[in-house]
Amino acid sequence: MSKLEGLEMEIRLSVRNPRSDSDSVFGLGVAKLCLGVREKGSLNAAAKGMGMAYSKAWRIIKDTEAALDLQLLNRDGAHGSQLTEVANQLLDAYFKIDSILGSESQRLYTELTSR
C-alpha cells in the first residue's frame, strides 16, 4: 500500500472579478451563506446556521457584491432576503463546477499516484 493511497484531493474554487482591486471572491464561505439565504429566506438565519454573526455575514456579502460588481441579495427589511437571479445562477454554477472538479481531481490523483 502506497503512503499516498487513501489521501484525497481538495480544490478550493473561487470566482473573482479580474477588474476589481479587491481581494474578495465568491468562494465556499460566500456560497454557503447564499445557499443558507436560499433555504432559510434571510441572511440573519443563514449566518446563525453557520455560527456567524449577522454583522460579519453582512460585511462578507457587501464586500463580495462590491468586488464582483453584482447584487447577490434582494433585501426586504424585516421580511428577509432572497438571492437575485444572477446570484442563483452563480451559486448553481459554483456548486456544479465544484462537484465536477472534485470528482475529476480525485480520479486524476488516484491515477497518477497508483503508478
Coordinates of C-alpha atoms in Angstrom, one line a residue:
M1 CA 0.0 0.0 0.0
S2 CA 1.4 3.4 -1.1
K3 CA 1.7 6.1 1.5
L4 CA -0.3 8.3 -0.9
E5 CA -3.2 5.8 -1.1
G6 CA -6.2 6.9 0.9
L7 CA -5.4 10.6 0.6
E8 CA -7.9 12.9 -1.0
M9 CA -7.6 15.9 -3.3
E10 CA -9.2 19.1 -2.3
I11 CA -9.7 22.0 -4.7
R12 CA -10.7 25.4 -3.4
L13 CA -12.8 27.1 -6.1
S14 CA -13.4 30.8 -6.2
V15 CA -14.9 33.3 -8.6
R16 CA -13.2 36.7 -8.8
N17 CA -13.6 39.8 -10.8
P18 CA -10.2 40.5 -12.6
R19 CA -11.2 44.2 -13.0
S20 CA -11.5 44.6 -9.2
D21 CA -8.7 45.7 -6.9
S22 CA -10.5 43.8 -4.0
D23 CA -9.3 40.5 -2.7
S24 CA -12.9 39.5 -2.1
V25 CA -14.0 36.4 -4.1
F26 CA -17.1 34.2 -4.3
G27 CA -15.8 31.1 -2.6
L28 CA -17.1 28.3 -0.5
G29 CA -18.0 30.6 2.5
V30 CA -20.0 33.0 0.4
A31 CA -21.6 30.1 -1.5
K32 CA -22.7 28.6 1.8
L33 CA -24.1 31.9 3.0
C34 CA -26.0 32.3 -0.2
L35 CA -27.3 28.7 0.0
G36 CA -28.5 29.5 3.5
V37 CA -30.3 32.6 2.3
R38 CA -31.9 30.5 -0.5
E39 CA -33.0 27.8 2.0
K40 CA -33.9 30.0 5.0
G41 CA -35.1 33.2 3.4
S42 CA -32.8 35.5 5.3
L43 CA -29.2 36.4 5.7
N44 CA -29.6 36.5 9.5
A45 CA -30.9 32.9 9.6
A46 CA -28.2 31.8 7.2
A47 CA -25.5 33.4 9.4
K48 CA -26.9 31.9 12.5
G49 CA -27.0 28.5 10.8
M50 CA -23.2 28.9 10.1
G51 CA -22.5 30.1 13.7
M52 CA -21.6 33.5 12.3
A53 CA -22.6 37.0 13.5
Y54 CA -25.1 38.8 11.2
S55 CA -22.7 41.8 11.0
K56 CA -19.9 39.6 9.7
A57 CA -22.2 37.9 7.1
W58 CA -23.5 41.3 6.0
R59 CA -19.9 42.6 5.6
I60 CA -18.9 39.5 3.6
I61 CA -21.9 39.8 1.3
K62 CA -21.3 43.6 0.8
D63 CA -17.6 43.1 0.1
T64 CA -18.3 40.3 -2.4
E65 CA -21.0 42.3 -4.1
A66 CA -18.6 45.3 -4.5
A67 CA -15.7 43.1 -5.7
L68 CA -17.8 41.2 -8.3
D69 CA -19.9 44.3 -9.2
L70 CA -23.0 42.1 -8.8
Q71 CA -26.0 42.3 -6.4
L72 CA -26.3 39.0 -4.7
L73 CA -29.3 39.7 -2.4
N74 CA -32.7 41.3 -2.7
R75 CA -33.3 42.7 0.8
D76 CA -36.8 43.2 2.1
G77 CA -36.1 44.6 5.5
A78 CA -37.7 42.7 8.3
H79 CA -39.1 40.2 5.8
G80 CA -35.7 38.7 5.0
S81 CA -33.7 38.4 1.8
Q82 CA -33.7 36.4 -1.4
L83 CA -31.0 35.7 -3.9
T84 CA -31.1 37.7 -7.1
E85 CA -31.4 35.8 -10.3
V86 CA -27.7 36.3 -11.1
A87 CA -26.8 35.1 -7.6
N88 CA -28.9 31.9 -8.1
Q89 CA -27.1 31.3 -11.5
L90 CA -23.7 31.9 -9.9
L91 CA -24.5 29.6 -6.9
D92 CA -25.7 26.8 -9.1
A93 CA -22.7 27.1 -11.4
Y94 CA -20.3 27.2 -8.5
F95 CA -21.6 24.0 -6.9
K96 CA -21.8 22.2 -10.2
I97 CA -18.2 23.1 -11.2
D98 CA -17.0 22.3 -7.7
S99 CA -18.6 18.9 -7.9
I100 CA -17.1 18.1 -11.3
L101 CA -13.6 19.4 -10.4
G102 CA -13.7 17.5 -7.1
S103 CA -14.5 14.2 -8.8
E104 CA -12.1 14.7 -11.6
S105 CA -9.3 15.8 -9.4
Q106 CA -9.7 12.7 -7.2
R107 CA -9.8 10.5 -10.2
L108 CA -6.6 12.0 -11.6
Y109 CA -4.9 11.9 -8.2
T110 CA -5.6 8.2 -7.9
E111 CA -4.5 7.5 -11.4
L112 CA -1.2 9.5 -11.0
T113 CA -0.3 8.2 -7.6
S114 CA -1.0 4.5 -8.2
R115 CA 1.8 4.0 -10.7

